[in-house]
CSV table of C-alpha atoms and ligand atoms in Angstrom, one decimal:
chain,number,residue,atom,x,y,z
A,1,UNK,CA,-173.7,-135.2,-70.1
A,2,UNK,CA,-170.8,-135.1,-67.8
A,3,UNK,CA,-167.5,-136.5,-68.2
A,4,UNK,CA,-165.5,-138.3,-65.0
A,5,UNK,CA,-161.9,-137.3,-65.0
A,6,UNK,CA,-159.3,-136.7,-62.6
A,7,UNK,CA,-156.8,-133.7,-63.3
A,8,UNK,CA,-155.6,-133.9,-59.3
A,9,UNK,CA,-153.7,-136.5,-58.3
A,10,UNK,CA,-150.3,-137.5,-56.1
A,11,UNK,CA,-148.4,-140.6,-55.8
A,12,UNK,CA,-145.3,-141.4,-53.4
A,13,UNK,CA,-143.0,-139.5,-55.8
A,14,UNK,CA,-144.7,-136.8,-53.3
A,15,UNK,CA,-146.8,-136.8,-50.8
A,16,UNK,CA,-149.3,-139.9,-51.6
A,17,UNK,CA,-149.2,-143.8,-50.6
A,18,UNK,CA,-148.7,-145.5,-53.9
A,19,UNK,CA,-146.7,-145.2,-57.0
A,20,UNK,CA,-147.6,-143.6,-60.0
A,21,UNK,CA,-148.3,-147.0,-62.1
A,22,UNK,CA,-150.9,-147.7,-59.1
A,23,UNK,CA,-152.2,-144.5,-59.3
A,24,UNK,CA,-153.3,-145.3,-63.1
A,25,UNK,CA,-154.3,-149.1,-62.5
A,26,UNK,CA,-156.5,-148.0,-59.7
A,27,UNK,CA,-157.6,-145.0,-62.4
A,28,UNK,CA,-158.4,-147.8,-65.4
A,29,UNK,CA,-160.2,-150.0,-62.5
A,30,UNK,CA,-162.8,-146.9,-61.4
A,31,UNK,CA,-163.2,-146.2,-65.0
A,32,UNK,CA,-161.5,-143.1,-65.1
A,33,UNK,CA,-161.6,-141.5,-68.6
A,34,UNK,CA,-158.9,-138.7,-68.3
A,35,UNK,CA,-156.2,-139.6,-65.8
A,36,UNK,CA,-153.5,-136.4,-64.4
A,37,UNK,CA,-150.8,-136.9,-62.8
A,38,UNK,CA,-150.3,-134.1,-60.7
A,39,UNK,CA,-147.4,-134.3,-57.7
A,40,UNK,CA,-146.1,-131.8,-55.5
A,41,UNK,CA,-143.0,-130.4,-57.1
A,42,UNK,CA,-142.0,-133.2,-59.5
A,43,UNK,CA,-142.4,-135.0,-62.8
A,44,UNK,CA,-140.4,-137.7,-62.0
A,45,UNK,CA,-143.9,-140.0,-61.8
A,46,UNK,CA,-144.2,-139.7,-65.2
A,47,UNK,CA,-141.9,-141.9,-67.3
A,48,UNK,CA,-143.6,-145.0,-65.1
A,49,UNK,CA,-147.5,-143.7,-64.9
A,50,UNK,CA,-147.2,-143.1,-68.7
A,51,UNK,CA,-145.7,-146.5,-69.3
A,52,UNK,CA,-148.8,-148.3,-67.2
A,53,UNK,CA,-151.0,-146.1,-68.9
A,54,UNK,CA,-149.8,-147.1,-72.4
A,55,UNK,CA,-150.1,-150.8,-70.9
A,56,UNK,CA,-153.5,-150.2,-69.8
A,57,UNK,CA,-154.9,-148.3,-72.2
A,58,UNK,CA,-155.4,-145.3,-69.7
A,59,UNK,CA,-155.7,-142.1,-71.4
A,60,UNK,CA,-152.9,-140.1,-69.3
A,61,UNK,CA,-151.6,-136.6,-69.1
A,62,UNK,CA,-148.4,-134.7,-67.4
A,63,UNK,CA,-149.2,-132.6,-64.8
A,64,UNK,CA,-147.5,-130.9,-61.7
A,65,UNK,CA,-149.0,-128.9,-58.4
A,66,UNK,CA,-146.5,-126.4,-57.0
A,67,UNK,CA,-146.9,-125.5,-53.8
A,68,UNK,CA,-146.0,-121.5,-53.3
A,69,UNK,CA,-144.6,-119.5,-50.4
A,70,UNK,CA,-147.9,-117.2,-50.1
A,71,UNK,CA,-150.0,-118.8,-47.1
A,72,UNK,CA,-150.9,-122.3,-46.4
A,73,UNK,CA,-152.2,-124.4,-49.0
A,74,UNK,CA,-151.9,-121.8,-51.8
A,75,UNK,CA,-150.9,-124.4,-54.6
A,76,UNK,CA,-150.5,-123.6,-58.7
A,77,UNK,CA,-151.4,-126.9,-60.8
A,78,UNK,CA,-149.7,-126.7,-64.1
A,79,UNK,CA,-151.3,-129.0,-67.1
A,80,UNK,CA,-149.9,-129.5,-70.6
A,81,UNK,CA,-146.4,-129.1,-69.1
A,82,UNK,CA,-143.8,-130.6,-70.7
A,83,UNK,CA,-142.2,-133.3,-68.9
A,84,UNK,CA,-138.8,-133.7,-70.4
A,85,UNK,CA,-138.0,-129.7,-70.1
A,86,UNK,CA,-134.9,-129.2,-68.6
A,87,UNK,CA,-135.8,-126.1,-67.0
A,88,UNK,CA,-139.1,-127.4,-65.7
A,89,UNK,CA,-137.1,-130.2,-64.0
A,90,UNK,CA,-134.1,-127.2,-62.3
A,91,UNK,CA,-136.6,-125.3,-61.0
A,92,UNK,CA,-138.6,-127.9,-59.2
A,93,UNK,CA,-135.8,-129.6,-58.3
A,94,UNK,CA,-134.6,-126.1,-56.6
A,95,UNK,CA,-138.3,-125.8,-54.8
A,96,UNK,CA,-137.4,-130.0,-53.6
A,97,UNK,CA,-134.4,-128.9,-52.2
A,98,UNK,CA,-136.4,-125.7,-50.3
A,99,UNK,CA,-138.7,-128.7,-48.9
A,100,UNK,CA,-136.0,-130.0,-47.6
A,101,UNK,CA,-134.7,-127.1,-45.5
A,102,UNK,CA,-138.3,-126.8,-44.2
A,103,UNK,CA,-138.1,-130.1,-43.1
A,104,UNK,CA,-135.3,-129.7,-41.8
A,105,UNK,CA,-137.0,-126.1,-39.9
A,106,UNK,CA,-140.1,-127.9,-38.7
A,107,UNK,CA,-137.5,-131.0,-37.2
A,108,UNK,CA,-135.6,-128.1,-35.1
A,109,UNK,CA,-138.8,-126.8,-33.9
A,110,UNK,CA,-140.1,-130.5,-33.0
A,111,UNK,CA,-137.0,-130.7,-30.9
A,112,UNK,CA,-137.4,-127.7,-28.8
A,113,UNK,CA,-140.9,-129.2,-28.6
A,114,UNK,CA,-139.5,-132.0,-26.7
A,115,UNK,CA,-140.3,-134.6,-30.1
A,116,UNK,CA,-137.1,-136.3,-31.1
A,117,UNK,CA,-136.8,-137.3,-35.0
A,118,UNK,CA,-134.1,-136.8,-37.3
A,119,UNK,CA,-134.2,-135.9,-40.8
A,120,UNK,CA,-133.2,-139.5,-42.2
A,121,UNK,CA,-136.4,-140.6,-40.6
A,122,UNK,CA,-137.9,-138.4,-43.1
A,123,UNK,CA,-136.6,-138.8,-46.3
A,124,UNK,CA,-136.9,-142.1,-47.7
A,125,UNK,CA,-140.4,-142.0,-47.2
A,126,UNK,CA,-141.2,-140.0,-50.6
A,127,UNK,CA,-138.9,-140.6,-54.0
A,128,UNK,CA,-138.3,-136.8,-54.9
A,129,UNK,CA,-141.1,-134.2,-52.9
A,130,UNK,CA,-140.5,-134.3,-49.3
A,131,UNK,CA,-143.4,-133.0,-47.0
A,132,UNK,CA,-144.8,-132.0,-44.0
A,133,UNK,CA,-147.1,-135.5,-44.7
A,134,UNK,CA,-144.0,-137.1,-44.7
A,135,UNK,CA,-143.1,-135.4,-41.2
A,136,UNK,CA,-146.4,-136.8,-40.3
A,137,UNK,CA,-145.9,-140.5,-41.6
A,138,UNK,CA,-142.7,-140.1,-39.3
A,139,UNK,CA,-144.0,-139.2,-36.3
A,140,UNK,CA,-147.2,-142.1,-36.6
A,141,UNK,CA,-144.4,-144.8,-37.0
A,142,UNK,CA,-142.6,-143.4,-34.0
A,143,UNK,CA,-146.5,-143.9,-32.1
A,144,UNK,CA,-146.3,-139.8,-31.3
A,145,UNK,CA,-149.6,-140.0,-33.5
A,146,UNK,CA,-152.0,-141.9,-34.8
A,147,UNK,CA,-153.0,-140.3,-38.5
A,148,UNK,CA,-151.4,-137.5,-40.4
A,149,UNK,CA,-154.9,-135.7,-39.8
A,150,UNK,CA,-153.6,-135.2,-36.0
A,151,UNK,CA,-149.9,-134.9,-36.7
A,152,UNK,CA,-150.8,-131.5,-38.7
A,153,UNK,CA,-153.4,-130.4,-36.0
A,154,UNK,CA,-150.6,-130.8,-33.5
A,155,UNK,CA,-147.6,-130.0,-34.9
A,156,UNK,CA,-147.2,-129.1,-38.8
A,157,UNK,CA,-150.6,-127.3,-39.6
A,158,UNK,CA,-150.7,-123.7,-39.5
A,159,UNK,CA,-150.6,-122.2,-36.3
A,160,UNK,CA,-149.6,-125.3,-34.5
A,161,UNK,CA,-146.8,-125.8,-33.0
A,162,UNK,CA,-144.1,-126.5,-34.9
A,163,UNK,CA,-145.2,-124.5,-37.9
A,164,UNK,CA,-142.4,-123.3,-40.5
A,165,UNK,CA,-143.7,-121.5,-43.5
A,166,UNK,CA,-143.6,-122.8,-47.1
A,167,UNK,CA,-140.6,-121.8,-48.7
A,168,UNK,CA,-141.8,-121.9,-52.2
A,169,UNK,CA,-141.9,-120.2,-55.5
A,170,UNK,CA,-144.4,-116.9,-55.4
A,171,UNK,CA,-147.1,-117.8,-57.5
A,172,UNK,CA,-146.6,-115.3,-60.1
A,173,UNK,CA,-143.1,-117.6,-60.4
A,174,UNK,CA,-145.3,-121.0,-60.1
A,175,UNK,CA,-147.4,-119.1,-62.8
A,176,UNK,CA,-144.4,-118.3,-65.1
A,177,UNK,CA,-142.0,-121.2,-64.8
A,178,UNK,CA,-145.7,-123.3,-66.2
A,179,UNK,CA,-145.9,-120.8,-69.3
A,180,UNK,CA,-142.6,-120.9,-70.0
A,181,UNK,CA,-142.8,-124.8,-70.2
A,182,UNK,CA,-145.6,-124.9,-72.3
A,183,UNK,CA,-148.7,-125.3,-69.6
A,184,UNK,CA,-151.3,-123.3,-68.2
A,185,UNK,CA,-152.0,-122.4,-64.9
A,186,UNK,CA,-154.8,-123.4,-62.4
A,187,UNK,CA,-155.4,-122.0,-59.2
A,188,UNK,CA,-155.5,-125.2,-56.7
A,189,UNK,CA,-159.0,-126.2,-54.1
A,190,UNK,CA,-159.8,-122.4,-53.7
A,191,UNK,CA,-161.8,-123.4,-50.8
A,192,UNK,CA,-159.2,-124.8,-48.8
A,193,UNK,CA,-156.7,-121.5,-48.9
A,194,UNK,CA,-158.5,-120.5,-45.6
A,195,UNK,CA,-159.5,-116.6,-47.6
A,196,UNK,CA,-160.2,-115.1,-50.4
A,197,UNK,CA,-156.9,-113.8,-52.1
A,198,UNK,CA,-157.1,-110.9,-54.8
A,199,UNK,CA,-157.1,-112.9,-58.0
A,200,UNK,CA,-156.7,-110.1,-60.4
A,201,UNK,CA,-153.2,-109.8,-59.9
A,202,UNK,CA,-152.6,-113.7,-60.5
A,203,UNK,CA,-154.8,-113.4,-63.3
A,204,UNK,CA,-152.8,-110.4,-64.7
A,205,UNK,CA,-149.6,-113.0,-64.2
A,206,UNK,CA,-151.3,-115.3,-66.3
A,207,UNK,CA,-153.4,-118.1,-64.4
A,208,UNK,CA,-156.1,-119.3,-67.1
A,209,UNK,CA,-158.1,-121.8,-64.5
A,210,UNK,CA,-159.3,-122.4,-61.0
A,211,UNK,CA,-160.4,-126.1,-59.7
A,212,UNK,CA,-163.9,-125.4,-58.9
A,213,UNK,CA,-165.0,-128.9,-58.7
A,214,UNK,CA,-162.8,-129.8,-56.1
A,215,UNK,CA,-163.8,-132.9,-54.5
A,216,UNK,CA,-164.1,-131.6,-50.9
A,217,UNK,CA,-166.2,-128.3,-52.3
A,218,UNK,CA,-169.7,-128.1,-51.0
A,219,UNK,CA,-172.1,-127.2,-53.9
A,220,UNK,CA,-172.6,-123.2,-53.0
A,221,UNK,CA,-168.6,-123.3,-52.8
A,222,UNK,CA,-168.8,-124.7,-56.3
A,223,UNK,CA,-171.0,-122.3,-57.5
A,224,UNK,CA,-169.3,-119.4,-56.0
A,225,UNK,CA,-166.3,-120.6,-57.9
A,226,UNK,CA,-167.8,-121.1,-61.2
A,227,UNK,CA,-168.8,-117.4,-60.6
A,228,UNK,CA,-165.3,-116.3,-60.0
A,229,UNK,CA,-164.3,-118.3,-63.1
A,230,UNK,CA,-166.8,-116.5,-65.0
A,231,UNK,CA,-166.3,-113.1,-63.8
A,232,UNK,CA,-162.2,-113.4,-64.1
A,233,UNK,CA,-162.4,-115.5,-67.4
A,234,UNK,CA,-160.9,-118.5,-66.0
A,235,UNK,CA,-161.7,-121.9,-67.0
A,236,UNK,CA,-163.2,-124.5,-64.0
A,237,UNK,CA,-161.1,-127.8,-63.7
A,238,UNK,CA,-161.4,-130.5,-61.3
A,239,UNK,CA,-159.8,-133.1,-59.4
A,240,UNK,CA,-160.1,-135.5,-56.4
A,241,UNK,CA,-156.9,-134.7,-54.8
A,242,UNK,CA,-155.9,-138.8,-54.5
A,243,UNK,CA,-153.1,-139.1,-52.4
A,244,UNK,CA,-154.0,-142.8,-51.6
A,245,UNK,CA,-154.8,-145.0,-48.3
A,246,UNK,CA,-153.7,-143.5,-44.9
A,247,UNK,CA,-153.4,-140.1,-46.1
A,248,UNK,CA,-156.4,-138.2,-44.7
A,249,UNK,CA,-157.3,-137.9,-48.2
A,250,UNK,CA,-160.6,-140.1,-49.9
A,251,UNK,CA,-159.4,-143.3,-51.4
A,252,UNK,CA,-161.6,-143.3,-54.4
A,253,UNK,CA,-160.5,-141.2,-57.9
A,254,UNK,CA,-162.6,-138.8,-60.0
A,255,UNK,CA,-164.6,-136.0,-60.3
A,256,UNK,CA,-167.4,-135.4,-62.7
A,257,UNK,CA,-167.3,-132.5,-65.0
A,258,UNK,CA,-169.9,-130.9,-66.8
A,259,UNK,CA,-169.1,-132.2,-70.9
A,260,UNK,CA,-168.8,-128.1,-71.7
A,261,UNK,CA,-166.1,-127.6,-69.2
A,262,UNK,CA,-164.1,-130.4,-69.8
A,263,UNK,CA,-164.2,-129.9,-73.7
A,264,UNK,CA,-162.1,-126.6,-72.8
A,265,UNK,CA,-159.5,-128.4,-71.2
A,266,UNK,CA,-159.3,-131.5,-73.1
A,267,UNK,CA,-157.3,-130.3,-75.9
A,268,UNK,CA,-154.7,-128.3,-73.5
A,269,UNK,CA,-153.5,-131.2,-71.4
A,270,UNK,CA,-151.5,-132.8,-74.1
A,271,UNK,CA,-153.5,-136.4,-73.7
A,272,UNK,CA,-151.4,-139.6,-74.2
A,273,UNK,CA,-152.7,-142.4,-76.0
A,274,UNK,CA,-155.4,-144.8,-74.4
A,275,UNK,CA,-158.5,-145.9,-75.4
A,276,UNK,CA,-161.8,-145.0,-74.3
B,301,AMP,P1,-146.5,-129.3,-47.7
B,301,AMP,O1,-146.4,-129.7,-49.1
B,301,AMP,O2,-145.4,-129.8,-46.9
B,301,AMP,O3,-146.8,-127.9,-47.4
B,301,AMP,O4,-147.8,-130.1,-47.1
B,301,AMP,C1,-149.0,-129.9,-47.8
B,301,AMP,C2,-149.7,-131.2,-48.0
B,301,AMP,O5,-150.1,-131.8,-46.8
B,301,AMP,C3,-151.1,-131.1,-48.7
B,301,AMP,O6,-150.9,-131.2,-50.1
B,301,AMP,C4,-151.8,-132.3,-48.2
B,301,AMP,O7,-151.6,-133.4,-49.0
B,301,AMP,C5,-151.3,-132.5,-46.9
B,301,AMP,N1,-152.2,-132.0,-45.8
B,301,AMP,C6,-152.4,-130.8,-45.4
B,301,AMP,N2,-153.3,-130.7,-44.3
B,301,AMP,C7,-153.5,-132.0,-44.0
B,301,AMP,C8,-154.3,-132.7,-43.0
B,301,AMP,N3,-154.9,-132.0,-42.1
B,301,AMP,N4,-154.3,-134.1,-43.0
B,301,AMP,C9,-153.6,-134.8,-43.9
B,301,AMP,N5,-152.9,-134.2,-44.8
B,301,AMP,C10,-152.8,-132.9,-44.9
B,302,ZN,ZN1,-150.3,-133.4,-51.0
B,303,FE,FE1,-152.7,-128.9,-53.0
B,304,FE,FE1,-152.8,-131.9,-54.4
């Protein structure tokens, strides 16, 4: 018995292509049973995905991924957050305004690179979370590339060259501010942070998952992180990632979990409504 969910996914309030009500049709058309929300930074999707979902009859949870300071890609996913918490909504709105100044960083550095854009190019092109992908999006419309995929092996990935390092929250802050609100904390695509990072100290902090069953996960990385989980006492989640069309990302939702490890999570994420 497995159960096909989706606890990872991003509309344009971040970086994705589509809003957060098409996020949740395109959820109730591929028969998604458990729908996330889960943008970069923000909760502001939530008021419109819950109201499709209500519409639809899409069961439908808050969720948030906060993307920290420590290396590339290191992101915290919070679930059962609650969305109307003033001081969830300060502090991301403090780590939106960081994104800014690194947009802002990684412009300067295009410049002495030769590749003219300004910032109001940028913005505009997500509703609250602006990102390097949105730097991307910029430069494909300008013709300087042709898919986000090569704008961050060119520019904005690590080690390219106009590379500014994330300005976020540590994630023993990620980890707290997500607590404090209510959540729990799950460490994001372990297999895309490029190493292995000592978990014990995040675990100390409080992180309670880690998203084994990331879509992009081979099956030995899988199983190597269903170990981890095991030996840390962490509970597996999963998630597709969805970001929507043109984003280097799949276009298709889900994941499918195992009934045993979704039935730990279930009752955490603060379901809305829905039927099936
Ligand atoms: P940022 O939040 O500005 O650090 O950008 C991180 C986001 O960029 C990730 O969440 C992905 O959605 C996206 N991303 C990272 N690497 C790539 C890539 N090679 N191609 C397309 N999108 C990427
Ligand atoms: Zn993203
Ligand atoms: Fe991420
Ligand atoms: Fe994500």
């Amino acid at each position: 018995m497995s159960r096909f969910v989706d606890l990872h996914t991003h509309s344009n309030r971040s970086d994705g292509t589509v809003s957060p009500a098409e996020v949740v049709r395109r959820a109730r058309r591929q028969g998604i049973e458990t729908l996330v929300l889960t943008d970069h930074d923000t909760v502001s999707g939530f008021e419109e995905a819950r109201g499709e979902a209500l519409r639809l009859g899409q069961r439908f949870a808050c969720g948030v991924e906060i993307n920290t300071r420590e290396g590339d890609n290191v992101h915290i996913l919070g679930y059962g957050v609650d969305p109307s918490s003033g001081r969830l909504r300060e502090s991301l709105e403090e780590f939106c305004g960081r994104r800014l100044r690194r947009a802002e960083g990684i412009i300067g550095r295009l410049g002495e690179l030769g590749v003219d854009l300004r910032l109001e190019e940028v913005v505009g092109l997500s509703r609250e979370a602006i990102g390097r992908p949105h730097v991307a999006d910029a430069l494909r419309r300008k013709g300087v590339v042709r898919s986000r995929a090569e704008a961050f092996r060119r520019y904005l990935g690590r080690g390219a060259a106009a590379y500014v390092e994330p300005m976020g929250p540590t994630v023993e802050e990620a980890i707290a501010l997500i607590r404090e609100v209510g959540g729990f904390a799950v460490l994001a695509h372990p297999g895309l942070l490029g190493r292995d990072f000592p978990l014990g100290p995040w675990v100390d902090a409080g992180l309670e998952g880690i998203e084994a069953y990331y879509v992009t996960h081979t099956r030995p990385q899988v199983q190597r992180y269903l170990e981890t989980a095991k030996r840390y006492g962490l509970m597996p989640t999963g998630g597709s990632d969805f970001h929507g069309p043109r984003t280097g990302h799949q276009d298709n939702l889900g994941v499918r979990l195992p009934e045993d490890v979704f039935s730990r999570i279930e009752p955490r994420l603060r379901v809305l409504g829905g039927s099936s």
